[in-house]
Short mmCIF file of C-alpha atoms in Angstrom, two decimals:
data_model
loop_
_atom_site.label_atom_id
_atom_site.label_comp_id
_atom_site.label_asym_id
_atom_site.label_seq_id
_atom_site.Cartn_x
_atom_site.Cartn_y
_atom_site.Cartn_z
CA UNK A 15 5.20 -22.28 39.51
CA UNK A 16 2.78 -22.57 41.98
CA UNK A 17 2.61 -20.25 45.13
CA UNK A 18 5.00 -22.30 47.53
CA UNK A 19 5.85 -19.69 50.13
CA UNK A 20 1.74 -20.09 50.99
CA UNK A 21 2.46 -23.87 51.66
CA UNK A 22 4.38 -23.33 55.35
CA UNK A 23 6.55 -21.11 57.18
CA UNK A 24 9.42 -22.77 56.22
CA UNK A 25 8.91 -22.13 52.60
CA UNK A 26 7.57 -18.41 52.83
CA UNK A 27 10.66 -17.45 55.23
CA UNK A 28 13.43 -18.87 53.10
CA UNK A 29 16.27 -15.94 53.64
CA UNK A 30 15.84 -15.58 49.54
CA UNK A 31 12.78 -15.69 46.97
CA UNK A 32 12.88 -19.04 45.06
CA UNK A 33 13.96 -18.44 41.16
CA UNK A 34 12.69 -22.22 39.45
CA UNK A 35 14.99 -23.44 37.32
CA UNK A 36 14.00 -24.32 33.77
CA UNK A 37 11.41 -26.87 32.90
CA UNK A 38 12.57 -29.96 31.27
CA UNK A 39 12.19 -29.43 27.01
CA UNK A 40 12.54 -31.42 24.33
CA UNK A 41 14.10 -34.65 24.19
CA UNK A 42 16.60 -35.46 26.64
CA UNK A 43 18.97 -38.68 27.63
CA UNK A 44 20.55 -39.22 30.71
CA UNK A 45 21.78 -42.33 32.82
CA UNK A 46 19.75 -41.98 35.63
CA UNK A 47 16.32 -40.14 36.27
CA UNK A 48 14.99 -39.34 39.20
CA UNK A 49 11.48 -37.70 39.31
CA UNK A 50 10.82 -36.16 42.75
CA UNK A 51 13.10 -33.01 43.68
CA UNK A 52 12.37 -33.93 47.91
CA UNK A 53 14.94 -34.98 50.33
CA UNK A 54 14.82 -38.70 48.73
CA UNK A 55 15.47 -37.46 45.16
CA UNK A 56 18.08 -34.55 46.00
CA UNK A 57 20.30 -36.82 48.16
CA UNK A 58 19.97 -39.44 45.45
CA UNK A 59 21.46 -37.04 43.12
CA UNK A 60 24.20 -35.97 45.41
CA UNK A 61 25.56 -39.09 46.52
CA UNK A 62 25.87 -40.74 42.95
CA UNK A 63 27.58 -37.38 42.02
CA UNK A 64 30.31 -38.26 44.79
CA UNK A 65 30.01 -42.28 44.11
CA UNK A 66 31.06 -41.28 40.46
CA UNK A 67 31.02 -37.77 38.74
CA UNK A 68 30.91 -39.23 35.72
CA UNK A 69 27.34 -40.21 35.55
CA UNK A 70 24.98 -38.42 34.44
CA UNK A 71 21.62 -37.61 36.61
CA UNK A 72 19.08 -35.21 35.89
CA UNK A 73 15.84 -34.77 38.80
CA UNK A 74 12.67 -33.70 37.53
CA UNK A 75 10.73 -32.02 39.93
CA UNK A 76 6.75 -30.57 39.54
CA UNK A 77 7.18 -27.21 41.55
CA UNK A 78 9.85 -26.36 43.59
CA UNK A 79 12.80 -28.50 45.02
CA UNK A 80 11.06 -28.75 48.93
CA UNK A 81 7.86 -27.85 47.20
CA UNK A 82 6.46 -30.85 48.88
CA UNK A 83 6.57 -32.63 52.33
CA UNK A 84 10.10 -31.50 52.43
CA UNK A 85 9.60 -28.19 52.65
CA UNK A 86 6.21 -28.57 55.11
CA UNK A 87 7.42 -31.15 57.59
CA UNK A 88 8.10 -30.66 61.36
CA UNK A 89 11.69 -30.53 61.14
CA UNK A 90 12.90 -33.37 63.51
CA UNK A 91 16.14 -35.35 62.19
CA UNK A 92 15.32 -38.52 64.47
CA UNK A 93 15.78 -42.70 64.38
CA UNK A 94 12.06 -43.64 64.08
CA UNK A 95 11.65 -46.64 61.23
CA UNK A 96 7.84 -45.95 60.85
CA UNK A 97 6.59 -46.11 64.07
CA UNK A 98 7.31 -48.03 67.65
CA UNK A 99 10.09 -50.35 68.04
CA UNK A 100 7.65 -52.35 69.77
CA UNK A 101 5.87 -52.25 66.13
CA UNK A 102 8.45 -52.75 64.11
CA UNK A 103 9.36 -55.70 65.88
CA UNK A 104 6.04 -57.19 65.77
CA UNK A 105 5.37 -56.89 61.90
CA UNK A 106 9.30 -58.01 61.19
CA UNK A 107 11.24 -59.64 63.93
CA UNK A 108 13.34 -58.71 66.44
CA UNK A 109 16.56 -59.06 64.47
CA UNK A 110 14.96 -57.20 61.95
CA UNK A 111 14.20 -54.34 64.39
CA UNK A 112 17.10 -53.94 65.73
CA UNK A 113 18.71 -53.25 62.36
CA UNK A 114 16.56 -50.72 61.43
CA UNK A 115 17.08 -48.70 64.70
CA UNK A 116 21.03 -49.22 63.50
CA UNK A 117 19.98 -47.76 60.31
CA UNK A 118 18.33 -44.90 61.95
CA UNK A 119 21.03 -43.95 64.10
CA UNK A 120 23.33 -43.84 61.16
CA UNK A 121 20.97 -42.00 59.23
CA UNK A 122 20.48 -39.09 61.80
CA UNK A 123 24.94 -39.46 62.34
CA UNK A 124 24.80 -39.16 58.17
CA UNK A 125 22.60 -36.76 57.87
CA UNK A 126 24.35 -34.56 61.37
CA UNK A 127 27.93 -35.25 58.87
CA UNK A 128 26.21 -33.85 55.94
CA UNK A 129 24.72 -30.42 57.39
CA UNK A 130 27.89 -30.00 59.18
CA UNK A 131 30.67 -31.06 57.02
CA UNK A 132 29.06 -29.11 53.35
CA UNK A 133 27.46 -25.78 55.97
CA UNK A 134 24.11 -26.12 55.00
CA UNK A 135 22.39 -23.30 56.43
CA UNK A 136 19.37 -24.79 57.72
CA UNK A 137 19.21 -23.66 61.48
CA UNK A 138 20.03 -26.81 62.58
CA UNK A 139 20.62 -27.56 66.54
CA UNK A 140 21.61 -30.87 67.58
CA UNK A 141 19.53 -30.52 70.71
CA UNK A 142 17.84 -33.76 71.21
CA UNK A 143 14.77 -36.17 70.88
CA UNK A 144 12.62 -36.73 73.52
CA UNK A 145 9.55 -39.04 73.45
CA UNK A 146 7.44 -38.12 76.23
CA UNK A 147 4.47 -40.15 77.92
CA UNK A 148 1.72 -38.02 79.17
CA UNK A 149 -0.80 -41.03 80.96
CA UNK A 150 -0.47 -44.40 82.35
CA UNK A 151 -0.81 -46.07 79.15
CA UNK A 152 1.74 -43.69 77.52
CA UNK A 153 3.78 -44.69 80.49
CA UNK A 154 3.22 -48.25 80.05
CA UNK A 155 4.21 -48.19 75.74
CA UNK A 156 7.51 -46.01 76.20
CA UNK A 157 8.27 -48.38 78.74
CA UNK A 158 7.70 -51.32 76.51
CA UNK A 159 10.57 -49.27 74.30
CA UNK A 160 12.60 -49.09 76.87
CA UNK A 161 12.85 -52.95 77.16
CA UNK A 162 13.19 -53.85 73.56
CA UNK A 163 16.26 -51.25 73.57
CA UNK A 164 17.74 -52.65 77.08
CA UNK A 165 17.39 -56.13 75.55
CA UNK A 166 19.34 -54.96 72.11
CA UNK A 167 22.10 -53.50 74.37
CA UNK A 168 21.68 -50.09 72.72
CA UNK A 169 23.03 -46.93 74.04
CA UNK A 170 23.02 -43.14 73.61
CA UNK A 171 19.01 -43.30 75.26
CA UNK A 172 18.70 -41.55 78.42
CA UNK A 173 15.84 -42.06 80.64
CA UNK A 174 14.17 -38.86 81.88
CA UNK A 175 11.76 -39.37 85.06
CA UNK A 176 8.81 -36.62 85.69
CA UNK A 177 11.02 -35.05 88.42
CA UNK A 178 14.18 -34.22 85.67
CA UNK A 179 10.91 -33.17 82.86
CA UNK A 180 9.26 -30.86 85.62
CA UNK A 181 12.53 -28.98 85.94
CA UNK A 182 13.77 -28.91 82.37
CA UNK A 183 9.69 -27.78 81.06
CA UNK A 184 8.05 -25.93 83.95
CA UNK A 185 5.09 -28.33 83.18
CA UNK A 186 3.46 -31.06 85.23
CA UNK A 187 2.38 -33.00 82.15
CA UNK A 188 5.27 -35.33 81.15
CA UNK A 189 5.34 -38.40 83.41
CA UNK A 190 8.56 -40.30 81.27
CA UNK A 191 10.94 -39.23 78.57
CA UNK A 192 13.07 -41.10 76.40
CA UNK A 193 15.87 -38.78 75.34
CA UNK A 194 18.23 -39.21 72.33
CA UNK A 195 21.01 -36.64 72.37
CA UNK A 196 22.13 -37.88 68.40
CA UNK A 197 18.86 -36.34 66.82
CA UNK A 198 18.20 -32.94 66.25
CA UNK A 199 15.99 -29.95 64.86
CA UNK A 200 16.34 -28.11 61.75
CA UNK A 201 14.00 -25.83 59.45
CA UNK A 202 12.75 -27.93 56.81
CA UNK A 203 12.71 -26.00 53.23
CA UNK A 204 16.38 -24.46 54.01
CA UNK A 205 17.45 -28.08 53.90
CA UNK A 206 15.73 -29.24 51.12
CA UNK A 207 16.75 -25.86 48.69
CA UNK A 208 20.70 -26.71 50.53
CA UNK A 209 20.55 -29.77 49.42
CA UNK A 210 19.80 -28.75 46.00
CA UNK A 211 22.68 -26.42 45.54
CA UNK A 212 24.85 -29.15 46.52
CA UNK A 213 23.40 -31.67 44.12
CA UNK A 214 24.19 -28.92 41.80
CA UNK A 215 27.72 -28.17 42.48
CA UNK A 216 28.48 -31.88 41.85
CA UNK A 217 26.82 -31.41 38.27
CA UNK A 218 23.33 -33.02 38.72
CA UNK A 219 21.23 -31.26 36.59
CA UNK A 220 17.52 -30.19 38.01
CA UNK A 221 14.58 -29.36 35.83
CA UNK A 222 11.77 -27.73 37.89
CA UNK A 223 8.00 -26.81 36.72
CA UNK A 224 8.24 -29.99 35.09
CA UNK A 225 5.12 -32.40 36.51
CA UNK A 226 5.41 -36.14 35.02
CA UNK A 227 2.51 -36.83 33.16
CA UNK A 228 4.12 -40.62 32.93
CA UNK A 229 6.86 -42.66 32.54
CA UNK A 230 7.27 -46.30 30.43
CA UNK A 231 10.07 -48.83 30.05
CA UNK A 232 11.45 -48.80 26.49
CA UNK A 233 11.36 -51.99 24.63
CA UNK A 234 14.80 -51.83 24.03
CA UNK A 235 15.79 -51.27 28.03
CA UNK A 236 15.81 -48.11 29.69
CA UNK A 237 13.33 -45.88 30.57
CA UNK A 238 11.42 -42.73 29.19
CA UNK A 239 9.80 -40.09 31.39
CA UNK A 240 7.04 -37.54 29.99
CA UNK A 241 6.34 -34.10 31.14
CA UNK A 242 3.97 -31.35 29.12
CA UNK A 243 7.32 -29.64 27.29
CA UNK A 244 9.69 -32.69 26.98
CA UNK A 245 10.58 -36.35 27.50
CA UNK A 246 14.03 -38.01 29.32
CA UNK A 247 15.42 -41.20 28.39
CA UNK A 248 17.41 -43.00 31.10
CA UNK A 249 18.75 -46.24 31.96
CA UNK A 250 18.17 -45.91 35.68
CA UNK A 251 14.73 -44.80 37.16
CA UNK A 252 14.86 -43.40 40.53
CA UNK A 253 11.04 -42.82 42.03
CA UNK A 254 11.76 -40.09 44.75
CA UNK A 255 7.66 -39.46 45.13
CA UNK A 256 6.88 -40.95 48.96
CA UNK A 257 3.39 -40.29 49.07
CA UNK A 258 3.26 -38.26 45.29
CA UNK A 259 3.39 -41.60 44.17
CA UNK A 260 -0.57 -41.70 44.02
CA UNK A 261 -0.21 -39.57 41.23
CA UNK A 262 1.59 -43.05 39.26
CA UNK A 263 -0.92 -46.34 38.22
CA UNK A 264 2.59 -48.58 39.27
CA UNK A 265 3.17 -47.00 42.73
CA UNK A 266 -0.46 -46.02 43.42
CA UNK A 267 -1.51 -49.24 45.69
CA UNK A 268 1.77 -49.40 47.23
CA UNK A 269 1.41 -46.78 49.61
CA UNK A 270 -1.80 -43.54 50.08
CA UNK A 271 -0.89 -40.34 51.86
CA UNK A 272 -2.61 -38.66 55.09
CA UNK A 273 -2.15 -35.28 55.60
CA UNK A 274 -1.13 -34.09 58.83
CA UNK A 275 -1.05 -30.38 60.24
CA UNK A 276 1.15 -27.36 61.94
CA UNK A 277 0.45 -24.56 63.84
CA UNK A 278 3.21 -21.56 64.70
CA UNK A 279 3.00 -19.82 67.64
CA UNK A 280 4.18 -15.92 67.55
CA UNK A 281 8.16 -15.53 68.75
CA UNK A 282 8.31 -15.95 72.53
CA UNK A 283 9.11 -13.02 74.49
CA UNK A 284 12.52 -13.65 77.11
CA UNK A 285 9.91 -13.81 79.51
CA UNK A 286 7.62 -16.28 78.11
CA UNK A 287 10.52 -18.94 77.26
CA UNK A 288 11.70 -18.30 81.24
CA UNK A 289 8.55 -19.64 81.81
CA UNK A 290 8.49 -22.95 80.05
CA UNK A 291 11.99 -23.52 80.60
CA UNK A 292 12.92 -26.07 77.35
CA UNK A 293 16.80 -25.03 77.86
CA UNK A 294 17.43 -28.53 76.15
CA UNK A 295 15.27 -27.14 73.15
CA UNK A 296 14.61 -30.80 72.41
CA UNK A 297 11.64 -32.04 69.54
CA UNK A 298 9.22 -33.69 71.34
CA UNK A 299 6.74 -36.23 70.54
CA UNK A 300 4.30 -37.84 72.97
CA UNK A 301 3.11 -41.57 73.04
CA UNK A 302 -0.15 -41.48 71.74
CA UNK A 303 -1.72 -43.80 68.53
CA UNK A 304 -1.98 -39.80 66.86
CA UNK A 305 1.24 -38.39 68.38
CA UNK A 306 1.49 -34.71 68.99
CA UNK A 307 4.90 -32.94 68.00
CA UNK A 308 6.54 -30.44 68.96
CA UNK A 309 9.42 -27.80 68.69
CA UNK A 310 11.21 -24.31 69.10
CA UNK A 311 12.49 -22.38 65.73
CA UNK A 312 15.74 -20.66 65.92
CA UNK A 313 13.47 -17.07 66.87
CA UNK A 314 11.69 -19.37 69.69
CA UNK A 315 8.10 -19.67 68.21
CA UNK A 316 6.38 -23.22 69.29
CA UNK A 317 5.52 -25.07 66.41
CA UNK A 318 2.84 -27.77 67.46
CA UNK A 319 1.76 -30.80 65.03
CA UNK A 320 0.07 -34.00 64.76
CA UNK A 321 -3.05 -34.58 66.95
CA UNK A 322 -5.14 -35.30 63.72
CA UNK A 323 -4.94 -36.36 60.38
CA UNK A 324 -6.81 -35.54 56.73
CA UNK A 325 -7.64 -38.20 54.64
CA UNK A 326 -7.31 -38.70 51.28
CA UNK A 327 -9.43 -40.01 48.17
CA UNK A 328 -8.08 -41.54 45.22
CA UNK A 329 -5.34 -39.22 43.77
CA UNK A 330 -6.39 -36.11 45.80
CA UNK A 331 -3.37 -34.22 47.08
CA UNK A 332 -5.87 -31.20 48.33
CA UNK A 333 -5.63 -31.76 52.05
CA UNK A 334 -3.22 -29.18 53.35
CA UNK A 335 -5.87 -27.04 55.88
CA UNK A 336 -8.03 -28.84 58.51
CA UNK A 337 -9.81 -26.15 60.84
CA UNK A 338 -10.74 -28.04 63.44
CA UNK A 339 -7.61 -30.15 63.60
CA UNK A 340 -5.74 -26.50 63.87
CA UNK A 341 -7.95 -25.36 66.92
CA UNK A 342 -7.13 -28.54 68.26
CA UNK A 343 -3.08 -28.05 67.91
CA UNK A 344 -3.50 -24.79 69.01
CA UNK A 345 -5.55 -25.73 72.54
CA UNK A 346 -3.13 -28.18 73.22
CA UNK A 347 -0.03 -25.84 73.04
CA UNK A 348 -1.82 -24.42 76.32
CA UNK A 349 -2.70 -28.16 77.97
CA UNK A 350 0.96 -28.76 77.62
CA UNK A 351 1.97 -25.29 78.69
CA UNK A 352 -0.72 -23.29 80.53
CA UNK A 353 1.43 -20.50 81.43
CA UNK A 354 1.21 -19.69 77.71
CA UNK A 355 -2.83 -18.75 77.44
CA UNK A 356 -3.08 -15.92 75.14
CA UNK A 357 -0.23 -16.59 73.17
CA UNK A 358 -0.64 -15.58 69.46
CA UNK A 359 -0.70 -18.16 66.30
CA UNK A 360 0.32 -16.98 63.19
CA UNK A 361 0.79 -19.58 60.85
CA UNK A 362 -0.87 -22.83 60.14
CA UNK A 363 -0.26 -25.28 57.07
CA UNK A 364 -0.30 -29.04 56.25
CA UNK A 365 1.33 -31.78 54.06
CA UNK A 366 1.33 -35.23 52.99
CA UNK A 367 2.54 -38.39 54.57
CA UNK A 368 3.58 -41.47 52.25
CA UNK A 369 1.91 -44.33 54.30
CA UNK A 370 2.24 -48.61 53.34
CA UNK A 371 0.00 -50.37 54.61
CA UNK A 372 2.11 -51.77 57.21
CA UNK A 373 3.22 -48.86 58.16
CA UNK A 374 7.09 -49.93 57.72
CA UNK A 375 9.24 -47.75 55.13
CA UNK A 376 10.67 -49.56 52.03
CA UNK A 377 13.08 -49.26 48.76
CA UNK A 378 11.53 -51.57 45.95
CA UNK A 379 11.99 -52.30 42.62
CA UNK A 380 9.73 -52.41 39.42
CA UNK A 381 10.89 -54.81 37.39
CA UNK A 382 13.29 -58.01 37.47
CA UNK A 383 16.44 -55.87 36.25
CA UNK A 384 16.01 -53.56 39.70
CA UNK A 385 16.88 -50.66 37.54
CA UNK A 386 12.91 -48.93 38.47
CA UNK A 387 13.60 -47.63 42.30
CA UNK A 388 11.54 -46.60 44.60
CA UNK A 389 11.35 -44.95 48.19
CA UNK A 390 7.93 -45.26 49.79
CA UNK A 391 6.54 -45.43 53.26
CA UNK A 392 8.05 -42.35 55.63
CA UNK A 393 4.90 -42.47 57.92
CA UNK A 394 6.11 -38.62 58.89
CA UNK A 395 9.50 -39.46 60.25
CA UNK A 396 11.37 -39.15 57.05
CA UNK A 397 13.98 -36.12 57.32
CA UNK A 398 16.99 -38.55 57.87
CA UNK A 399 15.38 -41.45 56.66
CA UNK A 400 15.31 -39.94 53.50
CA UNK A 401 18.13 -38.42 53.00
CA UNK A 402 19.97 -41.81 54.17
CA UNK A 403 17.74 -43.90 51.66
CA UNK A 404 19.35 -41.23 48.98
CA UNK A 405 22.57 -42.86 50.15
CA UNK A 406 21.48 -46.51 49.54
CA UNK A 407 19.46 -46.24 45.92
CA UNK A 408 22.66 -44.35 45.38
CA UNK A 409 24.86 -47.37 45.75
CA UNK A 410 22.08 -49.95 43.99
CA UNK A 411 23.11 -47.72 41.02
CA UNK A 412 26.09 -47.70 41.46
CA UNK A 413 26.78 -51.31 41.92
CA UNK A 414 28.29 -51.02 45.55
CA UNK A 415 27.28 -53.96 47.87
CA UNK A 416 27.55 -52.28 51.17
CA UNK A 417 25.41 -53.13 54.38
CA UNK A 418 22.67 -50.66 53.74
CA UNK A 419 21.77 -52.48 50.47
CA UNK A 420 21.43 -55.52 51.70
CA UNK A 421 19.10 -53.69 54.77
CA UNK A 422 15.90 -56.67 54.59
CA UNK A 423 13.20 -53.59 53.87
CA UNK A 424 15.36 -53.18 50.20
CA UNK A 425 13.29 -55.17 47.21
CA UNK A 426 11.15 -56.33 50.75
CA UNK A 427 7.51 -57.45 49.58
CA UNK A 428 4.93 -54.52 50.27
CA UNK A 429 1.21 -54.75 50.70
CA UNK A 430 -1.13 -53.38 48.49
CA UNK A 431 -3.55 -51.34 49.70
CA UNK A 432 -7.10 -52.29 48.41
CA UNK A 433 -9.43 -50.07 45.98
CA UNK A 434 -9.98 -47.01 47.05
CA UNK A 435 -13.61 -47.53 48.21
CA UNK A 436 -12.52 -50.65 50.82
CA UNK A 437 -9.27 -48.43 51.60
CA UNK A 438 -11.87 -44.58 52.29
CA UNK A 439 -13.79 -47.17 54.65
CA UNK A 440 -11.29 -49.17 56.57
CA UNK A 441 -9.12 -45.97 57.22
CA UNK A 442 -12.15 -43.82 58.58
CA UNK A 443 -12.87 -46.47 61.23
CA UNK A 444 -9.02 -46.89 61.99
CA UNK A 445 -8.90 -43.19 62.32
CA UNK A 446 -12.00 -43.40 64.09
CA UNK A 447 -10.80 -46.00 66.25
CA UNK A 448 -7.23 -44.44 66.89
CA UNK A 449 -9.26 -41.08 67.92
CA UNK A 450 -11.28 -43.45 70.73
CA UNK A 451 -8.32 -44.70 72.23
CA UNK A 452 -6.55 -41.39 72.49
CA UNK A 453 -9.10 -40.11 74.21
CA UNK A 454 -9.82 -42.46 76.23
CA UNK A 455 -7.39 -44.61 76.65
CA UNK A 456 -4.22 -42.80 75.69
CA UNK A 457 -5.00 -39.07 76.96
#
């Protein structure tokens, strides 16, 4: 098992010391496998348990269950489809926009319903989204937002004008908010490891330390799936990697991760919080082509992400520490917040992002009998995304026509990235370029 409680906060202050369950050995048969033990593979699991306890599902996961982005990521439970609506709409359609903000706002409801409802203690606080615009030009794209969403009819957005954000932050810096009471906060890895237990108590079966060295279709149907100590034969093949799936020659041009990075403040004193006000204790993202998040943990440290990301090459999943992109997070914690200089950091980690090359989520299929599934394409807002996409290969399985599985981004076409040389190049100067705007153009 590798050292997981090194990968973030969220993994090293788990209330209990992880105990791996066994590896996967020998040869084993099961109706459905999913390999990926993540929000997307551990909700899969669940919800086919409930759809029919009879079947049989096994997850094989390489570490830890949360191991992975799920146990690293920011913690927001909000109703971004990959990026903008404004985005969205203009790679897709309008009609097709406005379903997937439908499917977001159910997924956050869902994934609200599922904490709640099963107890999952994972510090969750239903306090809020708020995208914030910090310039003119942030101004001018959450206002573009706005319009697509007055246009849908859409509700349950409030508008937040610099006077209301002066008073609710004790900060100057916010000139708009968009505020979306549904979505919430939660720690990470105490999600992901409650999630497991309920998998469990359905009767999904979970094989940690278990890496898949490869998986095949059988000639005879079905699938097999490798790992150093044993092999599982399945009918179904769920592909819960997001942006693991590098590590795969069928999912590799489909989608390449970016890292992206945290820093954790110390706890705030009483006096320190009275300063910044943030009674809403909302997540908060700002408007800018390399958006800047940021929230409050249940003990009131400031965890600040974003700003930057690390790039990848080829299969390498190195990428979790970026100095410079950390003294930039932790600067900017005082831009937004001045009366904080001096304030202590004590953590700082970093994890990867599953991005397509549209930057649009998707489920897809390999193969004409759309019994190979796969989840791809978070671009960093996947906490209910993922767990709701858990929900939907769930009922492809199953055989259960519902309105999620019919969603236009299931079995939609995706587009391959190029070779890795042409794909190294063009994302250093869209990086490059993204970095140029912000700072000039987007600041």
């Amino acid at each position: 098992m590798g050292d997981y409680a090194s990968k973030s906060w969220w993994l090293e202050s788990l209330p209990e010391p992880i105990v791996a369950n066994a590896p996967l050995a020998g040869a084993q048969r099961a109706d459905v496998a999913v390999i990926g033990g993540g929000y997307t593979g551990l909700s899969t699991a669940y919800h086919l348990k409930r759809l029919d306890p009879a079947i049989d599902v096994r997850v094989v996961e390489a570490d830890v269950c949360g191991f992975g982005a799920s146990g690293r990521n920011g913690g927001f439970s909000m109703t971004l489809f990959g990026l903008t609506k404004g985005i969205t709409r203009l790679r897709f359609d309008d009609q097709r926009a406005r379903a997937a903000h439908r499917y977001m706002e159910a997924a956050v409801d869902g994934l609200h319903e599922l904490i709640t409802e099963n107890r999952i203690d994972c510090d969750y606080e239903r306090s809020g989204y708020l995208l914030v615009g910090t310039s003119p030009a942030q101004v001018r794209r959450v206002e573009h937002d706005f319009r697509i969403i007055e246009k849908w009819g859409a509700k349950g957005i409030e508008r937040w004008e610099r006077q209301r954000l002066a008073e609710e932050f004790h900060t100057d810096y916010y000139r708009i908010g968009w505020f979306e009471p549904r979505c919430g906060i939660l720690q990470p890895a105490k999600l992901a490891r409650g999630m497991k237990a309920l998998a469990e108590k359905l009767g999904a079966q979970i094989y940690e330390n278990s890496p898949v060295t490869g998986f095949s279709k059988n000639a005879g149907g079905g699938y097999i799936v490798k790992t150093p100590a044993g092999e599982l034969r399945s009918e179904y093949l769920v592909l819960a990697t997001n942006a693991y799936s590098v590590l795969f020659p069928q999912l590799r041009a489909l989608q390449r991760p970016v890292f992206t990075h945290i820093v954790m403040s110390e706890p705030l004193s009483a006096s320190r919080m009275e300063s910044i006000g943030w009674h809403c204790r909302a997540g908060v993202e700002d408007a800018r082509d390399l958006i800047h998040y940021y929230r409050l943990t249940r003990d009131n440290r400031i965890v600040m992400g974003g700003g930057d990301v690390s790039l990848t090459y080829g299969a390498d999943l190195d990428r979790d520490l970026n100095e410079k992109t950390f003294a930039h997070l932790e600067r900017h914690v005082t831009e937004v917040f001045p009366q904080l200089r001096g304030i202590r950091f004590t953590h700082r980690w970093g994890g990867p992002v599953s991005v397509t090359l549209d930057m649009a989520p998707v489920i897809g299929f390999l193969g004409a009998d759309r019994k190979a599934i796969f989840s791809l394409g978070c671009i960093g807002h996947g906490v209910s995304l993922t767990h709701y996409n858990g929900l939907t290969i769930a009922e492809l399985i199953a055989g259960r026509r519902t309105w999620r599985t019919g969603m236009f981004f299931v079995g939609r076409k995706v587009l391959p990235w190029p070779s890795d040389p042409v794909t190294h190049g063009a994302v250093h100067v869209i990086r490059g370029f993204m970095k140029l705007e912000d700072r000039i153009y987007y600041k």
